[in-house]
Coordinates of C-alpha atoms in Angstrom, one line a residue:
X1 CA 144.9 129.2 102.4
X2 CA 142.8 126.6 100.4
X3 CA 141.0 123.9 102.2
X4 CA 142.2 120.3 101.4
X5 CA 139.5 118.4 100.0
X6 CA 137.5 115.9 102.1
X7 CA 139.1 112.3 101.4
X8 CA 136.6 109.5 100.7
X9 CA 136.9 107.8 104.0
X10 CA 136.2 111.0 105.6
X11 CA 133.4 111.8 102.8
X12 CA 131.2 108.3 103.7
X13 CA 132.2 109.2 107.3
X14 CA 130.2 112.6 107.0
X15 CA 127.3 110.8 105.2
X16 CA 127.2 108.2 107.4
X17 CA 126.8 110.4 110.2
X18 CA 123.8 112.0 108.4
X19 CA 121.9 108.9 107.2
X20 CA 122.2 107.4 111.1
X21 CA 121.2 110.6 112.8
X22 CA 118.1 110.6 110.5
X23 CA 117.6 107.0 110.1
X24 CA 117.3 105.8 113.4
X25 CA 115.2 108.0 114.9
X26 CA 113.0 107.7 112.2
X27 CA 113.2 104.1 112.5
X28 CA 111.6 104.4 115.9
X29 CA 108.6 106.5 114.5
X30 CA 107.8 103.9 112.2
X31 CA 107.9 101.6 114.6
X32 CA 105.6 103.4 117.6
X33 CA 103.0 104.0 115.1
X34 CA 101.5 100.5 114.1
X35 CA 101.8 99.8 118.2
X36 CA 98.2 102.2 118.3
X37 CA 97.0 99.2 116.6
X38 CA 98.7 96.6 118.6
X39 CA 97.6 98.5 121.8
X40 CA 94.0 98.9 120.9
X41 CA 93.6 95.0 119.8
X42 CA 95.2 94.0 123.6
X43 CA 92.8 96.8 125.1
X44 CA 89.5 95.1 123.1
X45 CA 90.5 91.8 123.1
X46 CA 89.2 91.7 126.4
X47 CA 86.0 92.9 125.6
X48 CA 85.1 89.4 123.6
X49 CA 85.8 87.8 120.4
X50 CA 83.5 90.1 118.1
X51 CA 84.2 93.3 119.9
X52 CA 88.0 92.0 118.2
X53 CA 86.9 91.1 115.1
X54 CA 85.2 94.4 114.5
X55 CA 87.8 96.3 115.7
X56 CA 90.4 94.3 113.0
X57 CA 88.0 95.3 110.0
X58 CA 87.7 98.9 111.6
X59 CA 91.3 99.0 111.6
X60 CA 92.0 97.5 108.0
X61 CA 89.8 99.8 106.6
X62 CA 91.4 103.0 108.8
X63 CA 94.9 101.9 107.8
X64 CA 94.2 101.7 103.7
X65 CA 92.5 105.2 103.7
X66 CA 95.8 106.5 105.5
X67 CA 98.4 104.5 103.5
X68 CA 96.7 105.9 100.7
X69 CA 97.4 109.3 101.6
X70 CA 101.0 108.7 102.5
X71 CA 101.9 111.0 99.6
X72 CA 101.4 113.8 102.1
X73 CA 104.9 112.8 103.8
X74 CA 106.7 112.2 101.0
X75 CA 106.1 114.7 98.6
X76 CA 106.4 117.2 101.5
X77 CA 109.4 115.9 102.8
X78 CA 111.3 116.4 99.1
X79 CA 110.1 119.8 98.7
X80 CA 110.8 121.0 102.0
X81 CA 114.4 119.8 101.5
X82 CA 115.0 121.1 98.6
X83 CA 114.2 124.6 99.4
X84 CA 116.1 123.8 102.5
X85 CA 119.4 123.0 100.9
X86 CA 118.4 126.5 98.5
X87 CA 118.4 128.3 102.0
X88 CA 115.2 129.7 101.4
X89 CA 113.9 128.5 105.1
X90 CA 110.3 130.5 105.0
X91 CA 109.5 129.2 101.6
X92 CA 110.4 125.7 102.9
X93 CA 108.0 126.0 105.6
X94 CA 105.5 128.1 103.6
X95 CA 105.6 124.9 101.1
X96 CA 104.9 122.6 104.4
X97 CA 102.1 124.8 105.4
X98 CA 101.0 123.6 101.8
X99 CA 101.0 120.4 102.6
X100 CA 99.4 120.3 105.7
X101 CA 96.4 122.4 104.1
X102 CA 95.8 120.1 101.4
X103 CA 95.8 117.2 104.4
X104 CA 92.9 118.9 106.2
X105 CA 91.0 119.3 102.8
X106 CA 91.6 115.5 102.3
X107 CA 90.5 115.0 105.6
X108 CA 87.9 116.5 105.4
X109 CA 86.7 114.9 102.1
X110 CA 87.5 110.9 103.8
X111 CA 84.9 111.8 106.8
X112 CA 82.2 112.8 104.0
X113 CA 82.8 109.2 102.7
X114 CA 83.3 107.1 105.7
X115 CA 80.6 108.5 108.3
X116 CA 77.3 107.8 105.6
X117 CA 78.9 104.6 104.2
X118 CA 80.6 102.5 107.7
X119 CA 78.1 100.1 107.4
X120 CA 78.3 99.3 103.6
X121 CA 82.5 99.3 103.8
X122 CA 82.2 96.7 106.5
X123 CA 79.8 94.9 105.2
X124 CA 81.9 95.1 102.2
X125 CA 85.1 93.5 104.2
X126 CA 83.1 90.6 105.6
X127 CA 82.6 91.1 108.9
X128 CA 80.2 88.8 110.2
X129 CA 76.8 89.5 111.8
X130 CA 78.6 89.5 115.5
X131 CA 81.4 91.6 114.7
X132 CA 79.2 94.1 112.2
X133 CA 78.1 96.8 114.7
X134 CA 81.1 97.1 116.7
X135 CA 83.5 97.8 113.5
X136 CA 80.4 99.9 112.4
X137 CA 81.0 102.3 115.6
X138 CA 84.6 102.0 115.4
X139 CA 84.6 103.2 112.2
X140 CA 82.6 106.3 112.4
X141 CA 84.1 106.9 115.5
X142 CA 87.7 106.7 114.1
X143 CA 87.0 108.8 111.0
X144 CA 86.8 111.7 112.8
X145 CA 90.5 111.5 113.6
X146 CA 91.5 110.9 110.0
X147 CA 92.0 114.9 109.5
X148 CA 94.5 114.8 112.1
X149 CA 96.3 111.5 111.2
X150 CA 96.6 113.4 107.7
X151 CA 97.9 116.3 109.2
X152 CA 100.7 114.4 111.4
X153 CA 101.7 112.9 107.7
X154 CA 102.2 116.2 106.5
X155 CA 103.9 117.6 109.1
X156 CA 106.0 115.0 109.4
X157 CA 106.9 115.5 105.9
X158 CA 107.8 119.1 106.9
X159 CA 110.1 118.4 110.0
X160 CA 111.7 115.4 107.5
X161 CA 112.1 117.8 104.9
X162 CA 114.0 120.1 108.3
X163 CA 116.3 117.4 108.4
X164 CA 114.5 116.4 111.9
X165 CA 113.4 113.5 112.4
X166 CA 114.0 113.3 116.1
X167 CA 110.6 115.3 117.0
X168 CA 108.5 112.8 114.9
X169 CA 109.8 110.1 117.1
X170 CA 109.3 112.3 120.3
X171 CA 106.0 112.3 119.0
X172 CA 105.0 108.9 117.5
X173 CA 106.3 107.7 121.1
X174 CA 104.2 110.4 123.3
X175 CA 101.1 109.4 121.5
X176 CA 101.1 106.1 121.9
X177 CA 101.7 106.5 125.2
X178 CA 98.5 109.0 125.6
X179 CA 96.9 106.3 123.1
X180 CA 97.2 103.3 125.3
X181 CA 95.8 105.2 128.7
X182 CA 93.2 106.8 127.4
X183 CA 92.6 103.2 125.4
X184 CA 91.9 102.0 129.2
X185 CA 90.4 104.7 131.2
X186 CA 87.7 104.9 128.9
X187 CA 87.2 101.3 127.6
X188 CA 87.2 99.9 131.2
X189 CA 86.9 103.0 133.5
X190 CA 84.0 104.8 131.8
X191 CA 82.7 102.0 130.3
X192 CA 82.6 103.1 126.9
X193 CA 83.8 99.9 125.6
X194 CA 84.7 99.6 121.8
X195 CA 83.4 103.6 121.5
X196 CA 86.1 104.2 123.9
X197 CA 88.7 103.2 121.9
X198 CA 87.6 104.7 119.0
X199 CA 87.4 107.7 121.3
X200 CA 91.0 107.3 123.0
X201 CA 93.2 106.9 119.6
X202 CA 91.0 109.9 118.3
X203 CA 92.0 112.2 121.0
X204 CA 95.8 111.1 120.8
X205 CA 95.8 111.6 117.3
X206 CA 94.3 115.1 117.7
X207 CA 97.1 115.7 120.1
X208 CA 99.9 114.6 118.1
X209 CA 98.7 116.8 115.5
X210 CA 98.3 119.6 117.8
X211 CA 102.0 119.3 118.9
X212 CA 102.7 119.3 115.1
X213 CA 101.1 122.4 113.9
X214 CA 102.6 124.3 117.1
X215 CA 105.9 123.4 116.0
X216 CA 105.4 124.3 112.6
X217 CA 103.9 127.6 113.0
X218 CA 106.6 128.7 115.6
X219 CA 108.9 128.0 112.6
X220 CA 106.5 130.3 109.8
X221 CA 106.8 132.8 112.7
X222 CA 110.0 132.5 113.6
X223 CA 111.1 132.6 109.5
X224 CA 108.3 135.2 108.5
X225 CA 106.2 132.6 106.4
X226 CA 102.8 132.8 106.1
X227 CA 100.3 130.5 107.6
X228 CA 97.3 131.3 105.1
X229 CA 96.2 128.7 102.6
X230 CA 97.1 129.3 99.3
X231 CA 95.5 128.0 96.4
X232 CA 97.8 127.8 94.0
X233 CA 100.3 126.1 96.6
X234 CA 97.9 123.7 97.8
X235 CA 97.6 122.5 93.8
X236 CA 101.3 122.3 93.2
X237 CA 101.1 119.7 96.5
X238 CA 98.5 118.1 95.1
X239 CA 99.9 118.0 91.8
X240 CA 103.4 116.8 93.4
X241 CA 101.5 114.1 95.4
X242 CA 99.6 112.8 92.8
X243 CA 102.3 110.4 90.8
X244 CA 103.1 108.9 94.2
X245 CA 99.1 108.0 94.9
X246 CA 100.1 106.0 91.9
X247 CA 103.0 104.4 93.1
X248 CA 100.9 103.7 96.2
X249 CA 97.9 102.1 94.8
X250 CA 99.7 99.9 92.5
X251 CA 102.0 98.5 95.4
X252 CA 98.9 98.0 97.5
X253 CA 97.2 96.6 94.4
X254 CA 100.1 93.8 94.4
X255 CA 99.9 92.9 98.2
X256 CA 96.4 92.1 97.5
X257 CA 96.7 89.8 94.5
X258 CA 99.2 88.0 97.0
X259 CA 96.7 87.8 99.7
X260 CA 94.2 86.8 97.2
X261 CA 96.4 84.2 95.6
X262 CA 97.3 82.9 99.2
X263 CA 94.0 82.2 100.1
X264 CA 93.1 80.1 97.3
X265 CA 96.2 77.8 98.2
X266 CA 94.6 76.8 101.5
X267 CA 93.9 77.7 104.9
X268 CA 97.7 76.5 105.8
X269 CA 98.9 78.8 103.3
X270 CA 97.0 82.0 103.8
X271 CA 97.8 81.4 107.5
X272 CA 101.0 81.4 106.7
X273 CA 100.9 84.2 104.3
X274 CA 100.0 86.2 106.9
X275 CA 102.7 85.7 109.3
X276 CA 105.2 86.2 106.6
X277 CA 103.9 89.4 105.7
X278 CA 103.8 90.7 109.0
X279 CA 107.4 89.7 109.7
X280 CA 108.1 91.2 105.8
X281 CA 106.3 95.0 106.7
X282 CA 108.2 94.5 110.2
X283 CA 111.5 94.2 108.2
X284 CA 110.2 96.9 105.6
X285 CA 110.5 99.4 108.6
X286 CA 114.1 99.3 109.3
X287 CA 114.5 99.5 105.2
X288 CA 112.1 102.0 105.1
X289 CA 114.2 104.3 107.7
X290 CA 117.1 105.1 105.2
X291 CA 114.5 105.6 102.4
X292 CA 113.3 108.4 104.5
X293 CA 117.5 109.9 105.8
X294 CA 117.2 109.4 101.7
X295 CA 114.6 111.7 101.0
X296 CA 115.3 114.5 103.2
X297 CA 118.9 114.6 102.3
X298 CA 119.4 114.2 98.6
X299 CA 115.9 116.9 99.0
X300 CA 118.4 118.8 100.3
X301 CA 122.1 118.0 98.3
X302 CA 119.4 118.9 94.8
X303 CA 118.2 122.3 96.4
X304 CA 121.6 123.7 97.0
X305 CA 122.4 122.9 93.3
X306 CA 125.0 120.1 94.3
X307 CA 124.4 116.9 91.8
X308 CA 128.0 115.4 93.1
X309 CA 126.9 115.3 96.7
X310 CA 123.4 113.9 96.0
X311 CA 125.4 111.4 93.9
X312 CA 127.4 110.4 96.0
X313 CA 125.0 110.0 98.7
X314 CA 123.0 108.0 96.7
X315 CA 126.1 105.4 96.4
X316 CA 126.7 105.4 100.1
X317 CA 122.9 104.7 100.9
X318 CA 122.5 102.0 98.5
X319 CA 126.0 100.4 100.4
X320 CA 123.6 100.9 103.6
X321 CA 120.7 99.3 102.2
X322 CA 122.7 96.3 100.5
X323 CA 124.4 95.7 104.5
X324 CA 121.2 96.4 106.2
X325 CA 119.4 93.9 104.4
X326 CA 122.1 91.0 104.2
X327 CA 122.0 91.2 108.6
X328 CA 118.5 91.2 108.3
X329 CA 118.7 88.2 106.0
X330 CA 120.8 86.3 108.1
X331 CA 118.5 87.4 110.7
X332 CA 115.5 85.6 109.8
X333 CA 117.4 82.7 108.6
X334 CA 118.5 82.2 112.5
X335 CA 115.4 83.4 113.9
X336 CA 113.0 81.4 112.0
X337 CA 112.7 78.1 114.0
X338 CA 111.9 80.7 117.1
X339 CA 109.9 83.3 115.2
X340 CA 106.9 81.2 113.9
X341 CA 106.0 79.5 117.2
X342 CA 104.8 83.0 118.5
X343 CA 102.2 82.6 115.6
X344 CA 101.2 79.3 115.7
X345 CA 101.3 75.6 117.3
X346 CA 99.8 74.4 113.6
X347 CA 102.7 71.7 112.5
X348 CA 101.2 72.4 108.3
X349 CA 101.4 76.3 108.7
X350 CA 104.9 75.9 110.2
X351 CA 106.1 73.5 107.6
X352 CA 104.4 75.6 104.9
X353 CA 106.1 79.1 105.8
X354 CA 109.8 77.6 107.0
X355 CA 110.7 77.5 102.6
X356 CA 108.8 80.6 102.0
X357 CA 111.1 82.5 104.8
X358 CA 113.6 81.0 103.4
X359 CA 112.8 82.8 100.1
X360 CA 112.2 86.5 102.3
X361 CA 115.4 86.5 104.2
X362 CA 117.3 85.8 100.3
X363 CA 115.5 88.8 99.1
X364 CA 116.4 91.5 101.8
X365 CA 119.3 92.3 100.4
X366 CA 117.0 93.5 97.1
X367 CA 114.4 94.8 99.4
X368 CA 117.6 97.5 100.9
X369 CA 118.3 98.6 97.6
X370 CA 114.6 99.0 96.5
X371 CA 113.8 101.0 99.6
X372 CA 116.7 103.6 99.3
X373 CA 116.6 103.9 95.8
X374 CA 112.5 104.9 96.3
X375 CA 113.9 107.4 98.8
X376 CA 116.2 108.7 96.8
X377 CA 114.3 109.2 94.3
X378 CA 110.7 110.3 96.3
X379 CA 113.9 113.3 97.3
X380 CA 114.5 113.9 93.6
X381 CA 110.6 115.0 93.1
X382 CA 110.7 112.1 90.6
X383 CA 106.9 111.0 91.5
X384 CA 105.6 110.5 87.7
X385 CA 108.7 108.0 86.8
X386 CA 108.0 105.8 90.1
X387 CA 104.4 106.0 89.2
X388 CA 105.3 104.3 85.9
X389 CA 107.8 102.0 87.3
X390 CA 105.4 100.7 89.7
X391 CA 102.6 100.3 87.0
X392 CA 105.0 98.4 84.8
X393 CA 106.0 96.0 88.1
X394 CA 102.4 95.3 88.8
X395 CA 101.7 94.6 84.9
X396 CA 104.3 91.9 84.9
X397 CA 103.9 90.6 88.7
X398 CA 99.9 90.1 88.4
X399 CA 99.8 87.6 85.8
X400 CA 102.8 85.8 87.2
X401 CA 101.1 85.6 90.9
X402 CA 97.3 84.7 89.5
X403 CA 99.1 81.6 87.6
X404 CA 100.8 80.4 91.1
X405 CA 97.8 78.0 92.0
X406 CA 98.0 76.8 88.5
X407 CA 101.5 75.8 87.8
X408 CA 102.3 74.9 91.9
X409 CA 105.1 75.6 94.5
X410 CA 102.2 76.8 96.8
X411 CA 103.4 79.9 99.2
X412 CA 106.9 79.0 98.5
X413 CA 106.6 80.1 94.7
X414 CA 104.0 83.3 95.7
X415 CA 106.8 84.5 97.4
X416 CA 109.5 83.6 94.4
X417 CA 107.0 86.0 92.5
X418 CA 106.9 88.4 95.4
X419 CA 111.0 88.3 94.9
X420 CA 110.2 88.9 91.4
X421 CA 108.5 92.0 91.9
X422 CA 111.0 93.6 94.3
X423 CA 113.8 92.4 91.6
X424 CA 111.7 94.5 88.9
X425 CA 111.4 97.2 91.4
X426 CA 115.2 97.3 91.6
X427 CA 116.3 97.2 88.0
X428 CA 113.8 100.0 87.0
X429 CA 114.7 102.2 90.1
X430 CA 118.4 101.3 89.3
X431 CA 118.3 102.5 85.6
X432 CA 116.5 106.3 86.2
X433 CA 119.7 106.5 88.9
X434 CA 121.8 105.4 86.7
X435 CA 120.8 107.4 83.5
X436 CA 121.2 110.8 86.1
X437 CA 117.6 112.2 84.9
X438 CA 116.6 112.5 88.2
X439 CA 119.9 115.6 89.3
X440 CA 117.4 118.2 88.9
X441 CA 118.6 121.0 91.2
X442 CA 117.2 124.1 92.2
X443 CA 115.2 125.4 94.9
X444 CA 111.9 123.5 92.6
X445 CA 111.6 120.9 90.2

């Protein structure tokens, strides 16, 4: 007898079951990992004031070499999936294996860079005279774990790709756990100081990656995949990563013309700036969660050769990301009065950033369908059309921002261009969906 097929209700029912048992917990990864940060600043700020300072340019520089690199999650995760949904389980994790090779090699390459040239990058970021030396060790100290940090990106990718995202956040939360007590045994209890947090988050991050690569190799054995490096696969990961470097250079190209343009407004403003954009990358997490249930899955709907199911997917994800980011609207609209008090007691950077949040909680709503539309896409293997759809929203969004100071509205109107930008994002990620080019199924792209 013929099986009755699924009815919509029960259809969104099945995806929404997938997108929340990926979403969340990779919602909580995201999270855990900029608390290293948060613990290591709460660990050194009691050192002294320049002892904090060099540890924020440290950390500024550490966290733009990584971001860069981010690739190595993304483009991993989509063709993992995809030879997932093809059933072909020891080429997916042969592919992974891929990934995680061309991570050491980048690793590798970043700690060639870094070690020799510490003191001219944090010279280069303005540290003063006080804070100079201390970011200088940081630095050099920290470098050593970017090989690993690269490697957790890649494997993450892998286990994403899996259609786990569960271990990840097992992980994320493990390590900063390890992070924060080795952060304090050695700062205060050997005496390292500064070193010994550079130390501490180098040691969790080794073992986070550590528990990554035993996970993944018990899979290649398990499966019968090999675990040498291959040339020709690391190139095809490279090749596959190299659009989305793009992507990710142009968007942090933009969040620095906004920082840049905020600073020539005024101290109130860049003050303000500031706290908008951490509560904006805050809100860009929970977002940033179905992007991810998004590339794993439609990875996985395009591998098995179903272009119905990753359409329809698609639909039900852009639904989520429209809800998600109307409650997270409202959200900041209610929270507002209490949220910026945390950040300051100055009454001009309070009544500078209460219009501009005003602006941020009206865009989530476009931020949710940005975000899932990326994933979606980052699933499709569709890196060289983001890369020119993000080129083509930083052509138009640069001159727009750089004429802010000129033509007035101060922060409020920075952010209007901000909206601008994400409102680009949106209808260019919203055409290549629309058009279909992206259902290209098969085990590879």
């Amino acid at each position: 007898m013929t099986q009755a097929p699924a009815t919509p209700r029960a259809a969104r029912r099945k995806h929404d079951r997938e997108i929340v048992s990926l979403a969340v917990p990779a919602f909580g990864a995201l999270v855990a990992e900029p608390l290293f940060v948060l613990a290591d600043s709460a660990i050194v700020g009691h050192l002294g004031t320049a002892q904090l300072a060099g540890l924020g340019v440290a950390s500024a520089l550490l966290t733009t070499a990584v971001s860069i690199f981010v690739f190595l999650a993304y483009a991993t995760t989509a063709a993992v999936a995809r030879r997932v949904g093809a059933g072909d389980l020891p080429s997916a994790i042969r592919q992974g294996m891929d990934g995680i090779w061309l991570a050491l090699l980048l690793g590798a390459g970043v700690i060639a860079v870094v070690l020799p040239m510490a003191p001219f990058l944090v010279e280069l970021f303005g540290a003063s005279d006080t804070a100079a030396p201390y970011a200088t060790t940081y630095l050099r100290i920290s470098s050593l774990g970017i090989p690993a940090m690269l490697v957790v990106l890649a494997a993450t990718g892998v286990l994403r790709g899996l259609q786990d995202t569960r271990t990840p956040l097992y992980v994320a939360v493990a390590g900063f756990v390890a992070n924060g007590v080795l952060n304090a045994v050695l700062v205060y209890g050997a005496g390292l100081g500064i070193a010994g947090s550079a130390w501490g988050t180098v040691i969790a991050q080794c073992g986070m990656a550590a528990v990554y690569l035993v996970v993944v190799i018990r899979g290649a054995r398990r499966h019968g995949a090999s675990l040498r490096p291959d040339a020709v696969g690391i190139r095809a990961s490279a090749q596959a990563g190299a659009p989305l470097l793009v992507r990710t250079l142009s968007l942090r190209a933009i969040l620095m013309i906004a920082t840049a343009v905020a600073a020539r407004l005024g101290d109130a403003d860049i003050a303000a700036h500031q706290i908008i954009l951490s509560l904006w990358s805050l809100l860009a997490f929970a977002l940033d969660a179905i992007a991810i249930a998004g590339q794993a899955i439609i990875g996985r709907y395009l591998g098995a050769d179903d272009p119905q199911g990753a359409r329809e997917v698609c639909r039900r994800m852009v639904q989520w990301g429209i809800g998600v980011g109307l409650a997270l609207g409202v959200l900041v609209v209610v929270a507002r009065p209490a949220f910026l008090p945390l950040f300051t007691s100055d009454s001009a950077v309070k009544d500078t950033a209460l219009p501009a949040l005003l602006v941020v909680a009206l865009s989530q709503p476009i931020c949710g369908v940005v975000f899932v539309l990326d994933g979606v896409l980052m699933g499709a293997g569709d890196g060289p059309y983001l890369a020119w759809a993000m080129l083509l929203t930083l052509a138009v969004f640069a001159p727009v921002a750089l004429l802010v100071p000129t033509v007035g509205g101060g922060l409020t109107a920075l952010w209007a261009a901000m909206t601008l930008m994400m409102t680009i994002r949106m209808l260019t990620l919203w055409l290549r969906t629309r058009s279909g080019r992206w259902l290209v199924t098969g085990a590879t792209r």
